[in-house]
Amino acid sequence: ERHANREGSRIKTKLVAGALALSIVPVFFLVLFSYYVLNVNIKAWFTQPADEQLQIFDGVAKQLKKEMQDETNAQAELLATRPEVRAMLETGEGAAGFLERFCQRQELASAIVYSAKAEPPVDAWVAYATVEKEAAVVARQAVQDGSKAIGTIQIAARVPLDVAKTRAALENLSQNQAQLQYNRKDIRRFYMMLMALITLFVLSVATWIALFLAKQISLPITALVEAATEVRKGNLTHRVVAPAVDELGMLVRSFNQMTKELESSTRELDRRQRFTEAILESIPTGVISIDSDGSIRRVNGALSKIFPHEQVAGAARLEDLFSRDDSAEIKYLMKRARRTGAASRQLELHTRGRKLQIEVTVSALEEKLTSGFVIVLEDATDLLLAQKAAAWHEVARRVAHEIKNPLTPIALSAERIGRQLERLDLPPQAARIMRECAVTIAQSVESVKALVDEFSQFARFPSAQP
């Protein structure tokens, strides 16, 4: 799984390795202790008691044999001091029934009397046809005549049957113990293999348990990683379906609840985004959303009314829309907006062969150095023209008023002069001149009034120029 780079394989490997490490540590010390016990104390556990027992039995057997040998030697000395034996050796003839009676009284197996010449025995008695060497104790004793040996006697005492069997069993046990000592390496090797088998069994069980527990942990984690990948791709409908209990089960349920809430929030955000985009596209002012470094993120359709559509479509930074001076001015407004929240200024742009008066408003999204900005561009050219037209109309109205104010009394004065000339008796020549002057004054006043009215009418149009 690690080589295949499967999700969850790393934590699974760590869990299995940790469980094996926790299992190997006690198993290692157990094997070390067992090896020490087998290697150092196997002799004390298996051979020392048997050796001590064999030594005790062997000592008992040797002591019994020694006692029987001493008893037999004493019997031989006793037989050597008997007068009957001396008489046999002196005469060279045996005494009838003497040796048999002696052997029966002393519980001997045989008795033989030899002369000093070591020729065939002078007399002999044997209780059995054969006397096994292993089942009898033999004693020899010289017969003395002063300081001279005149013959030799030899007796044999039979070892009791149960003692012989016991001794044979002890010897057999001793041989078995020697064989066991010889096979001690094989026994130790057998137990070492047994310990190795037990160790492998313990490690196998620990590995199985570790894999089982790692699966219980790694499956939910793998499912959560895959779900996180799906969520990162935008698939908010994905849900974690994995067997999990305890805190992992709670984590899976919390993740599913989180994705469900994210899905609802995303739907609401999409709805609001569409609503915001609809509002942005419906407003007549141009809107530009930019990052803190001046790169353009989004514009609305109304910006194409200010700049050419191709220029707006290919713009990536402020410098693609504005001149160097205008870009510097807008960046200055961005710095002010970061401190105050918003800043505005009126700029004069030359685009599409015309001059526009643009009202620029910059708003900072956050009070941070990495904050983004929203720039609103409003075309105020028509508004300024209307304001200028209204101002000229007011100027014309006031000028007309100021001009009409003195014309009215002038016109009234000319009419009064004309009425007075009709009443007065003046020379014809003077009267004619006075009438012509009054008429000229009246006509001039009417001409000026007409000119003022025409000027006032001209100043009312928005496209009027001074």
CSV table of C-alpha atoms in Angstrom, one decimal:
chain,number,residue,atom,x,y,z
A,1,GLU,CA,0.0,0.0,0.0
A,2,ARG,CA,2.9,2.4,0.7
A,3,HIS,CA,4.5,1.6,-2.7
A,4,ALA,CA,1.1,2.1,-4.4
A,5,ASN,CA,0.8,5.5,-2.5
A,6,ARG,CA,-2.6,4.6,-1.3
A,7,GLU,CA,-4.4,7.0,1.1
A,8,GLY,CA,-4.1,6.1,4.7
A,9,SER,CA,-1.2,3.7,4.1
A,10,ARG,CA,1.3,5.8,6.0
A,11,ILE,CA,-0.6,6.0,9.2
A,12,LYS,CA,-1.5,2.3,8.8
A,13,THR,CA,2.2,1.5,8.5
A,14,LYS,CA,3.0,3.5,11.6
A,15,LEU,CA,0.3,1.8,13.6
A,16,VAL,CA,1.4,-1.6,12.6
A,17,ALA,CA,5.1,-0.8,13.1
A,18,GLY,CA,4.3,0.7,16.6
A,19,ALA,CA,2.3,-2.4,17.6
A,20,LEU,CA,5.1,-4.7,16.4
A,21,ALA,CA,7.6,-2.6,18.3
A,22,LEU,CA,5.5,-2.8,21.5
A,23,SER,CA,5.2,-6.6,21.0
A,24,ILE,CA,8.8,-7.2,20.1
A,25,VAL,CA,10.2,-5.5,23.2
A,26,PRO,CA,8.6,-7.8,25.7
A,27,VAL,CA,9.0,-10.8,23.4
A,28,PHE,CA,12.7,-10.0,23.0
A,29,PHE,CA,13.3,-9.8,26.8
A,30,LEU,CA,11.2,-12.9,27.3
A,31,VAL,CA,13.3,-14.8,24.7
A,32,LEU,CA,16.5,-13.4,26.2
A,33,PHE,CA,15.5,-14.4,29.7
A,34,SER,CA,14.4,-17.9,28.5
A,35,TYR,CA,17.7,-18.3,26.6
A,36,TYR,CA,19.6,-17.3,29.7
A,37,VAL,CA,17.6,-19.8,31.8
A,38,LEU,CA,18.1,-22.6,29.3
A,39,ASN,CA,21.7,-21.9,28.7
A,40,VAL,CA,22.8,-21.3,32.3
A,41,ASN,CA,20.3,-23.2,34.5
A,42,ILE,CA,19.4,-26.2,32.4
A,43,LYS,CA,22.1,-28.2,34.0
A,44,ALA,CA,21.0,-27.2,37.5
A,45,TRP,CA,17.3,-27.9,36.6
A,46,PHE,CA,17.7,-31.2,34.8
A,47,THR,CA,21.1,-32.8,35.6
A,48,GLN,CA,22.1,-31.7,39.1
A,49,PRO,CA,19.2,-33.4,41.0
A,50,ALA,CA,19.7,-36.6,39.0
A,51,ASP,CA,23.5,-36.4,39.5
A,52,GLU,CA,23.1,-35.9,43.2
A,53,GLN,CA,20.6,-38.8,43.3
A,54,LEU,CA,22.9,-41.0,41.3
A,55,GLN,CA,25.9,-40.0,43.5
A,56,ILE,CA,23.9,-40.9,46.6
A,57,PHE,CA,22.8,-44.3,45.1
A,58,ASP,CA,26.3,-45.0,43.8
A,59,GLY,CA,27.7,-44.2,47.2
A,60,VAL,CA,25.1,-46.5,48.9
A,61,ALA,CA,26.0,-49.2,46.4
A,62,LYS,CA,29.8,-48.7,47.0
A,63,GLN,CA,29.3,-48.7,50.7
A,64,LEU,CA,27.2,-51.9,50.5
A,65,LYS,CA,29.9,-53.5,48.4
A,66,LYS,CA,32.6,-52.4,50.7
A,67,GLU,CA,30.7,-53.8,53.7
A,68,MET,CA,30.2,-57.1,51.9
A,69,GLN,CA,33.9,-57.1,50.9
A,70,ASP,CA,34.9,-56.4,54.5
A,71,GLU,CA,32.6,-59.1,55.8
A,72,THR,CA,33.9,-61.6,53.2
A,73,ASN,CA,37.5,-60.7,54.1
A,74,ALA,CA,36.7,-61.3,57.8
A,75,GLN,CA,35.1,-64.7,56.9
A,76,ALA,CA,38.2,-65.5,54.9
A,77,GLU,CA,40.5,-64.7,57.8
A,78,LEU,CA,38.3,-66.8,60.1
A,79,LEU,CA,38.4,-69.7,57.7
A,80,ALA,CA,42.2,-69.4,57.5
A,81,THR,CA,42.6,-69.7,61.2
A,82,ARG,CA,40.6,-72.9,61.5
A,83,PRO,CA,42.6,-76.0,62.5
A,84,GLU,CA,40.7,-78.1,59.9
A,85,VAL,CA,42.2,-75.9,57.1
A,86,ARG,CA,45.7,-76.4,58.6
A,87,ALA,CA,45.2,-80.1,58.7
A,88,MET,CA,44.0,-80.1,55.1
A,89,LEU,CA,47.1,-78.3,54.0
A,90,GLU,CA,49.5,-80.5,56.1
A,91,THR,CA,48.0,-83.8,55.0
A,92,GLY,CA,46.9,-82.7,51.5
A,93,GLU,CA,43.5,-84.2,52.0
A,94,GLY,CA,40.2,-82.4,52.5
A,95,ALA,CA,37.9,-82.8,55.5
A,96,ALA,CA,34.6,-84.2,54.4
A,97,GLY,CA,31.7,-81.7,54.8
A,98,PHE,CA,33.8,-79.0,56.6
A,99,LEU,CA,33.7,-76.4,53.8
A,100,GLU,CA,30.0,-77.0,53.1
A,101,ARG,CA,29.1,-76.5,56.7
A,102,PHE,CA,31.2,-73.4,57.0
A,103,CYS,CA,29.7,-71.9,53.9
A,104,GLN,CA,26.2,-72.6,54.9
A,105,ARG,CA,26.8,-71.0,58.4
A,106,GLN,CA,28.4,-68.0,56.8
A,107,GLU,CA,26.0,-67.8,53.8
A,108,LEU,CA,28.9,-68.1,51.4
A,109,ALA,CA,28.5,-69.1,47.7
A,110,SER,CA,31.8,-71.0,47.5
A,111,ALA,CA,35.0,-71.8,49.4
A,112,ILE,CA,38.3,-73.2,47.9
A,113,VAL,CA,41.5,-74.2,49.7
A,114,TYR,CA,44.8,-74.0,47.7
A,115,SER,CA,48.2,-75.4,48.8
A,116,ALA,CA,51.3,-73.2,48.7
A,117,LYS,CA,52.3,-74.9,45.4
A,118,ALA,CA,49.2,-73.5,43.7
A,119,GLU,CA,48.3,-76.9,42.4
A,120,PRO,CA,44.8,-78.1,42.1
A,121,PRO,CA,42.8,-77.1,45.2
A,122,VAL,CA,43.1,-79.4,48.2
A,123,ASP,CA,39.3,-79.0,48.9
A,124,ALA,CA,36.5,-76.9,47.4
A,125,TRP,CA,32.8,-76.4,47.8
A,126,VAL,CA,30.5,-74.4,45.5
A,127,ALA,CA,26.8,-73.8,46.2
A,128,TYR,CA,25.9,-73.1,42.6
A,129,ALA,CA,27.1,-74.4,39.4
A,130,THR,CA,28.3,-71.0,38.3
A,131,VAL,CA,28.9,-67.9,40.3
A,132,GLU,CA,28.7,-64.7,38.2
A,133,LYS,CA,31.5,-62.3,38.9
A,134,GLU,CA,29.1,-59.3,38.9
A,135,ALA,CA,26.8,-61.1,41.5
A,136,ALA,CA,29.5,-62.2,44.0
A,137,VAL,CA,32.2,-60.7,46.3
A,138,VAL,CA,35.5,-62.7,46.3
A,139,ALA,CA,38.0,-62.6,49.1
A,140,ARG,CA,41.4,-64.4,49.3
A,141,GLN,CA,43.5,-65.0,52.4
A,142,ALA,CA,46.8,-66.7,53.0
A,143,VAL,CA,47.1,-69.4,55.7
A,144,GLN,CA,50.1,-68.7,57.9
A,145,ASP,CA,52.2,-71.1,59.9
A,146,GLY,CA,54.1,-68.7,61.9
A,147,SER,CA,55.8,-66.5,59.4
A,148,LYS,CA,55.4,-69.0,56.6
A,149,ALA,CA,52.5,-69.2,54.2
A,150,ILE,CA,51.4,-72.8,53.7
A,151,GLY,CA,48.4,-72.2,51.6
A,152,THR,CA,45.6,-69.9,50.3
A,153,ILE,CA,41.9,-69.9,50.7
A,154,GLN,CA,39.3,-68.2,48.4
A,155,ILE,CA,35.7,-67.6,49.3
A,156,ALA,CA,32.9,-65.9,47.4
A,157,ALA,CA,29.8,-64.3,48.9
A,158,ARG,CA,26.8,-63.8,46.7
A,159,VAL,CA,25.4,-60.3,46.4
A,160,PRO,CA,21.6,-60.3,47.3
A,161,LEU,CA,19.4,-60.3,44.2
A,162,ASP,CA,17.5,-57.1,45.0
A,163,VAL,CA,20.7,-55.2,45.6
A,164,ALA,CA,22.1,-56.4,42.3
A,165,LYS,CA,19.1,-55.3,40.4
A,166,THR,CA,19.1,-52.0,42.2
A,167,ARG,CA,22.7,-51.5,41.3
A,168,ALA,CA,22.0,-52.5,37.7
A,169,ALA,CA,19.2,-50.0,37.6
A,170,LEU,CA,21.4,-47.3,39.0
A,171,GLU,CA,24.0,-48.0,36.4
A,172,ASN,CA,21.4,-47.9,33.7
A,173,LEU,CA,20.1,-44.6,35.1
A,174,SER,CA,23.6,-43.3,35.1
A,175,GLN,CA,24.1,-44.3,31.5
A,176,ASN,CA,20.8,-42.6,30.6
A,177,GLN,CA,21.9,-39.5,32.4
A,178,ALA,CA,25.2,-39.5,30.5
A,179,GLN,CA,23.2,-39.8,27.3
A,180,LEU,CA,21.0,-36.9,28.4
A,181,GLN,CA,24.1,-34.9,29.1
A,182,TYR,CA,25.3,-35.8,25.6
A,183,ASN,CA,21.9,-34.8,24.1
A,184,ARG,CA,21.7,-31.5,26.1
A,185,LYS,CA,22.5,-29.4,23.0
A,186,ASP,CA,19.8,-31.1,21.0
A,187,ILE,CA,17.3,-30.5,23.9
A,188,ARG,CA,18.4,-26.9,24.1
A,189,ARG,CA,18.1,-26.5,20.3
A,190,PHE,CA,14.6,-28.0,20.5
A,191,TYR,CA,13.5,-25.6,23.2
A,192,MET,CA,15.1,-22.7,21.3
A,193,MET,CA,13.1,-23.6,18.3
A,194,LEU,CA,10.0,-23.9,20.4
A,195,MET,CA,10.6,-20.4,21.8
A,196,ALA,CA,11.2,-19.1,18.3
A,197,LEU,CA,7.9,-20.7,17.2
A,198,ILE,CA,6.1,-19.1,20.2
A,199,THR,CA,7.7,-15.8,19.3
A,200,LEU,CA,6.5,-16.0,15.7
A,201,PHE,CA,3.1,-16.9,16.9
A,202,VAL,CA,3.0,-13.9,19.3
A,203,LEU,CA,4.3,-11.6,16.6
A,204,SER,CA,1.8,-13.0,14.1
A,205,VAL,CA,-1.1,-12.4,16.5
A,206,ALA,CA,0.2,-8.9,17.3
A,207,THR,CA,0.5,-8.2,13.6
A,208,TRP,CA,-3.0,-9.4,12.9
A,209,ILE,CA,-4.4,-7.3,15.8
A,210,ALA,CA,-2.4,-4.3,14.7
A,211,LEU,CA,-3.7,-4.7,11.1
A,212,PHE,CA,-7.2,-5.0,12.4
A,213,LEU,CA,-6.9,-1.9,14.6
A,214,ALA,CA,-5.1,0.0,11.9
A,215,LYS,CA,-7.9,-0.8,9.5
A,216,GLN,CA,-10.4,0.5,12.0
A,217,ILE,CA,-8.5,3.8,12.1
A,218,SER,CA,-7.1,4.1,8.5
A,219,LEU,CA,-10.4,3.4,6.7
A,220,PRO,CA,-12.2,6.4,8.2
A,221,ILE,CA,-9.1,8.6,7.7
A,222,THR,CA,-8.8,7.4,4.1
A,223,ALA,CA,-12.5,8.1,3.5
A,224,LEU,CA,-12.1,11.6,5.1
A,225,VAL,CA,-9.0,12.4,2.9
A,226,GLU,CA,-10.9,11.3,-0.2
A,227,ALA,CA,-13.9,13.4,0.9
A,228,ALA,CA,-11.7,16.4,1.5
A,229,THR,CA,-10.3,16.0,-2.0
A,230,GLU,CA,-13.8,15.9,-3.5
A,231,VAL,CA,-14.8,18.9,-1.5
A,232,ARG,CA,-11.7,20.7,-2.7
A,233,LYS,CA,-12.7,19.9,-6.2
A,234,GLY,CA,-16.1,21.6,-5.5
A,235,ASN,CA,-18.2,18.4,-5.0
A,236,LEU,CA,-20.0,19.4,-1.8
A,237,THR,CA,-22.6,16.6,-2.3
A,238,HIS,CA,-20.0,14.0,-1.4
A,239,ARG,CA,-20.5,12.3,2.0
A,240,VAL,CA,-18.2,10.0,4.0
A,241,VAL,CA,-19.6,6.4,4.2
A,242,ALA,CA,-17.2,4.4,6.3
A,243,PRO,CA,-17.5,2.2,9.4
A,244,ALA,CA,-16.3,4.2,12.3
A,245,VAL,CA,-16.9,4.3,16.0
A,246,ASP,CA,-16.0,6.4,19.0
A,247,GLU,CA,-14.2,9.7,18.2
A,248,LEU,CA,-13.6,8.7,14.6
A,249,GLY,CA,-17.3,8.1,14.1
A,250,MET,CA,-18.0,11.5,15.7
A,251,LEU,CA,-15.4,13.0,13.3
A,252,VAL,CA,-17.1,11.4,10.3
A,253,ARG,CA,-20.5,12.7,11.4
A,254,SER,CA,-19.1,16.2,12.0
A,255,PHE,CA,-17.5,16.2,8.5
A,256,ASN,CA,-20.7,15.2,6.8
A,257,GLN,CA,-22.6,17.8,8.8
A,258,MET,CA,-19.9,20.4,7.8
A,259,THR,CA,-20.2,19.5,4.1
A,260,LYS,CA,-24.0,19.7,4.3
A,261,GLU,CA,-23.7,23.2,5.8
A,262,LEU,CA,-21.1,24.1,3.3
A,263,GLU,CA,-23.4,23.0,0.5
A,264,SER,CA,-26.2,25.1,1.9
A,265,SER,CA,-23.9,28.1,2.4
A,266,THR,CA,-22.5,27.7,-1.1
A,267,ARG,CA,-26.0,27.7,-2.6
A,268,GLU,CA,-26.8,30.8,-0.7
A,269,LEU,CA,-23.5,32.4,-1.7
A,270,ASP,CA,-24.2,31.5,-5.4
A,271,ARG,CA,-27.6,33.0,-5.1
A,272,ARG,CA,-26.3,36.2,-3.6
A,273,GLN,CA,-23.4,36.3,-6.1
A,274,ARG,CA,-25.9,36.1,-9.0
A,275,PHE,CA,-28.0,38.8,-7.3
A,276,THR,CA,-24.9,41.0,-6.8
A,277,GLU,CA,-23.8,40.4,-10.4
A,278,ALA,CA,-27.3,41.3,-11.6
A,279,ILE,CA,-27.1,44.5,-9.6
A,280,LEU,CA,-23.6,45.3,-10.9
A,281,GLU,CA,-24.7,44.7,-14.5
A,282,SER,CA,-27.8,46.8,-14.0
A,283,ILE,CA,-26.2,49.9,-12.5
A,284,PRO,CA,-25.1,52.6,-15.1
A,285,THR,CA,-21.7,53.3,-13.4
A,286,GLY,CA,-18.6,51.3,-14.1
A,287,VAL,CA,-17.3,49.1,-11.3
A,288,ILE,CA,-13.7,47.6,-11.1
A,289,SER,CA,-12.7,45.0,-8.4
A,290,ILE,CA,-8.9,44.9,-8.0
A,291,ASP,CA,-6.4,43.3,-5.7
A,292,SER,CA,-3.9,45.1,-3.5
A,293,ASP,CA,-1.2,44.9,-6.2
A,294,GLY,CA,-3.4,46.6,-8.8
A,295,SER,CA,-4.4,43.5,-10.8
A,296,ILE,CA,-8.0,43.6,-12.1
A,297,ARG,CA,-10.3,40.8,-10.9
A,298,ARG,CA,-13.7,41.7,-12.2
A,299,VAL,CA,-15.5,44.5,-14.1
A,300,ASN,CA,-19.1,45.1,-14.9
A,301,GLY,CA,-20.7,45.8,-18.3
A,302,ALA,CA,-21.2,49.5,-17.7
A,303,LEU,CA,-17.4,50.0,-17.9
A,304,SER,CA,-17.6,49.5,-21.7
A,305,LYS,CA,-19.6,52.7,-21.9
A,306,ILE,CA,-16.6,54.6,-20.7
A,307,PHE,CA,-13.7,52.5,-22.3
A,308,PRO,CA,-13.7,50.6,-25.5
A,309,HIS,CA,-15.0,47.0,-25.2
A,310,GLU,CA,-11.8,45.5,-26.5
A,311,GLN,CA,-9.7,47.5,-24.0
A,312,VAL,CA,-11.9,46.4,-21.1
A,313,ALA,CA,-11.8,42.7,-22.2
A,314,GLY,CA,-8.0,42.6,-22.4
A,315,ALA,CA,-7.3,44.7,-19.3
A,316,ALA,CA,-5.4,42.9,-16.5
A,317,ARG,CA,-4.1,45.8,-14.5
A,318,LEU,CA,-5.0,49.5,-14.0
A,319,GLU,CA,-2.3,50.6,-16.4
A,320,ASP,CA,-4.2,48.8,-19.2
A,321,LEU,CA,-7.2,51.2,-18.7
A,322,PHE,CA,-5.7,54.4,-17.4
A,323,SER,CA,-2.7,56.5,-18.3
A,324,ARG,CA,0.3,56.6,-16.1
A,325,ASP,CA,-0.7,59.8,-14.3
A,326,ASP,CA,-4.3,58.6,-13.8
A,327,SER,CA,-3.0,55.2,-12.5
A,328,ALA,CA,-0.8,57.0,-10.0
A,329,GLU,CA,-3.7,59.1,-8.9
A,330,ILE,CA,-5.9,56.1,-8.4
A,331,LYS,CA,-3.2,54.3,-6.5
A,332,TYR,CA,-2.9,57.3,-4.2
A,333,LEU,CA,-6.7,57.1,-3.7
A,334,MET,CA,-6.2,53.4,-2.8
A,335,LYS,CA,-3.7,54.3,-0.1
A,336,ARG,CA,-6.1,56.9,1.3
A,337,ALA,CA,-9.0,54.4,1.2
A,338,ARG,CA,-6.9,51.9,3.2
A,339,ARG,CA,-6.7,54.4,6.0
A,340,THR,CA,-10.1,56.1,5.8
A,341,GLY,CA,-12.2,53.4,4.1
A,342,ALA,CA,-13.1,55.4,1.0
A,343,ALA,CA,-11.7,58.2,-1.2
A,344,SER,CA,-13.0,60.0,-4.3
A,345,ARG,CA,-11.7,62.5,-6.9
A,346,GLN,CA,-12.7,63.8,-10.3
A,347,LEU,CA,-10.5,62.9,-13.2
A,348,GLU,CA,-10.5,64.0,-16.8
A,349,LEU,CA,-10.2,61.1,-19.3
A,350,HIS,CA,-9.5,61.2,-23.0
A,351,THR,CA,-11.0,58.1,-24.6
A,352,ARG,CA,-12.7,57.4,-27.9
A,353,GLY,CA,-11.6,60.8,-29.2
A,354,ARG,CA,-13.6,62.7,-26.6
A,355,LYS,CA,-13.0,64.2,-23.2
A,356,LEU,CA,-14.9,62.8,-20.2
A,357,GLN,CA,-15.3,64.0,-16.7
A,358,ILE,CA,-15.1,60.9,-14.5
A,359,GLU,CA,-16.0,60.8,-10.8
A,360,VAL,CA,-13.7,58.1,-9.2
A,361,THR,CA,-14.6,56.6,-5.8
A,362,VAL,CA,-12.2,54.0,-4.3
A,363,SER,CA,-13.4,51.8,-1.3
A,364,ALA,CA,-11.2,49.5,0.6
A,365,LEU,CA,-12.6,46.1,1.5
A,366,GLU,CA,-10.4,45.7,4.7
A,367,GLU,CA,-8.1,47.8,6.7
A,368,LYS,CA,-5.1,45.7,5.8
A,369,LEU,CA,-2.1,46.0,3.5
A,370,THR,CA,-3.4,43.0,1.5
A,371,SER,CA,-6.9,44.4,1.2
A,372,GLY,CA,-8.7,44.5,-2.1
A,373,PHE,CA,-10.5,47.6,-3.5
A,374,VAL,CA,-13.6,48.5,-5.4
A,375,ILE,CA,-13.4,51.4,-7.9
A,376,VAL,CA,-16.6,53.1,-9.0
A,377,LEU,CA,-16.3,55.2,-12.2
A,378,GLU,CA,-19.2,57.6,-12.8
A,379,ASP,CA,-19.4,59.6,-16.1
A,380,ALA,CA,-20.2,63.1,-14.9
A,381,THR,CA,-19.8,64.8,-18.3
A,382,ASP,CA,-23.5,65.3,-19.0
A,383,LEU,CA,-24.1,66.4,-15.4
A,384,LEU,CA,-21.3,69.0,-15.6
A,385,LEU,CA,-22.7,70.3,-18.9
A,386,ALA,CA,-26.1,70.5,-17.3
A,387,GLN,CA,-24.7,72.3,-14.4
A,388,LYS,CA,-22.8,74.7,-16.7
A,389,ALA,CA,-26.0,75.3,-18.7
A,390,ALA,CA,-28.0,76.0,-15.6
A,391,ALA,CA,-25.3,78.4,-14.4
A,392,TRP,CA,-25.3,80.2,-17.8
A,393,HIS,CA,-29.1,80.4,-17.7
A,394,GLU,CA,-28.9,82.0,-14.3
A,395,VAL,CA,-26.2,84.4,-15.5
A,396,ALA,CA,-28.3,85.3,-18.5
A,397,ARG,CA,-31.4,85.8,-16.4
A,398,ARG,CA,-29.6,88.1,-14.1
A,399,VAL,CA,-27.9,90.0,-16.9
A,400,ALA,CA,-31.3,90.4,-18.6
A,401,HIS,CA,-32.8,91.5,-15.4
A,402,GLU,CA,-30.0,94.0,-14.9
A,403,ILE,CA,-30.4,95.2,-18.4
A,404,LYS,CA,-34.2,95.4,-18.4
A,405,ASN,CA,-34.2,97.3,-15.1
A,406,PRO,CA,-32.8,100.6,-16.7
A,407,LEU,CA,-34.6,100.1,-20.0
A,408,THR,CA,-38.1,100.3,-18.6
A,409,PRO,CA,-37.7,103.8,-17.1
A,410,ILE,CA,-36.0,104.8,-20.4
A,411,ALA,CA,-38.9,103.6,-22.4
A,412,LEU,CA,-41.4,105.2,-20.0
A,413,SER,CA,-39.4,108.4,-20.2
A,414,ALA,CA,-39.5,108.4,-24.0
A,415,GLU,CA,-43.3,107.8,-24.0
A,416,ARG,CA,-43.7,110.7,-21.5
A,417,ILE,CA,-41.6,112.9,-23.7
A,418,GLY,CA,-43.8,112.1,-26.6
A,419,ARG,CA,-47.0,112.9,-24.7
A,420,GLN,CA,-45.5,116.2,-23.4
A,421,LEU,CA,-44.5,117.2,-27.0
A,422,GLU,CA,-48.2,117.0,-28.0
A,423,ARG,CA,-49.2,119.3,-25.2
A,424,LEU,CA,-46.4,121.8,-25.6
A,425,ASP,CA,-46.3,124.5,-28.4
A,426,LEU,CA,-42.8,124.2,-29.7
A,427,PRO,CA,-41.2,125.3,-32.9
A,428,PRO,CA,-41.9,122.7,-35.6
A,429,GLN,CA,-38.3,122.0,-36.1
A,430,ALA,CA,-37.6,121.4,-32.4
A,431,ALA,CA,-40.8,119.4,-32.0
A,432,ARG,CA,-39.8,117.2,-35.0
A,433,ILE,CA,-36.4,116.6,-33.5
A,434,MET,CA,-37.8,115.8,-30.1
A,435,ARG,CA,-40.3,113.3,-31.6
A,436,GLU,CA,-37.6,111.6,-33.6
A,437,CYS,CA,-35.4,111.3,-30.6
A,438,ALA,CA,-38.3,109.8,-28.5
A,439,VAL,CA,-39.1,107.3,-31.2
A,440,THR,CA,-35.4,106.4,-31.6
A,441,ILE,CA,-35.2,105.9,-27.8
A,442,ALA,CA,-38.3,103.7,-27.8
A,443,GLN,CA,-37.1,101.6,-30.7
A,444,SER,CA,-33.7,101.1,-29.2
A,445,VAL,CA,-35.2,100.0,-25.9
A,446,GLU,CA,-37.4,97.5,-27.7
A,447,SER,CA,-34.4,96.2,-29.7
A,448,VAL,CA,-32.4,95.8,-26.5
A,449,LYS,CA,-35.3,94.0,-24.9
A,450,ALA,CA,-35.6,91.6,-27.8
A,451,LEU,CA,-31.8,90.9,-27.7
A,452,VAL,CA,-32.0,90.2,-24.0
A,453,ASP,CA,-34.9,87.8,-24.5
A,454,GLU,CA,-33.0,86.0,-27.2
A,455,PHE,CA,-29.9,85.7,-25.0
A,456,SER,CA,-32.0,84.3,-22.2
A,457,GLN,CA,-33.6,81.8,-24.5
A,458,PHE,CA,-30.2,80.7,-25.8
A,459,ALA,CA,-28.8,80.2,-22.3
A,460,ARG,CA,-31.6,77.7,-21.4
A,461,PHE,CA,-30.2,74.9,-23.7
A,462,PRO,CA,-27.7,72.4,-22.1
A,463,SER,CA,-25.5,72.4,-25.1
A,464,ALA,CA,-25.2,76.2,-25.0
A,465,GLN,CA,-21.6,77.5,-25.0
A,466,PRO,CA,-20.6,80.8,-23.6
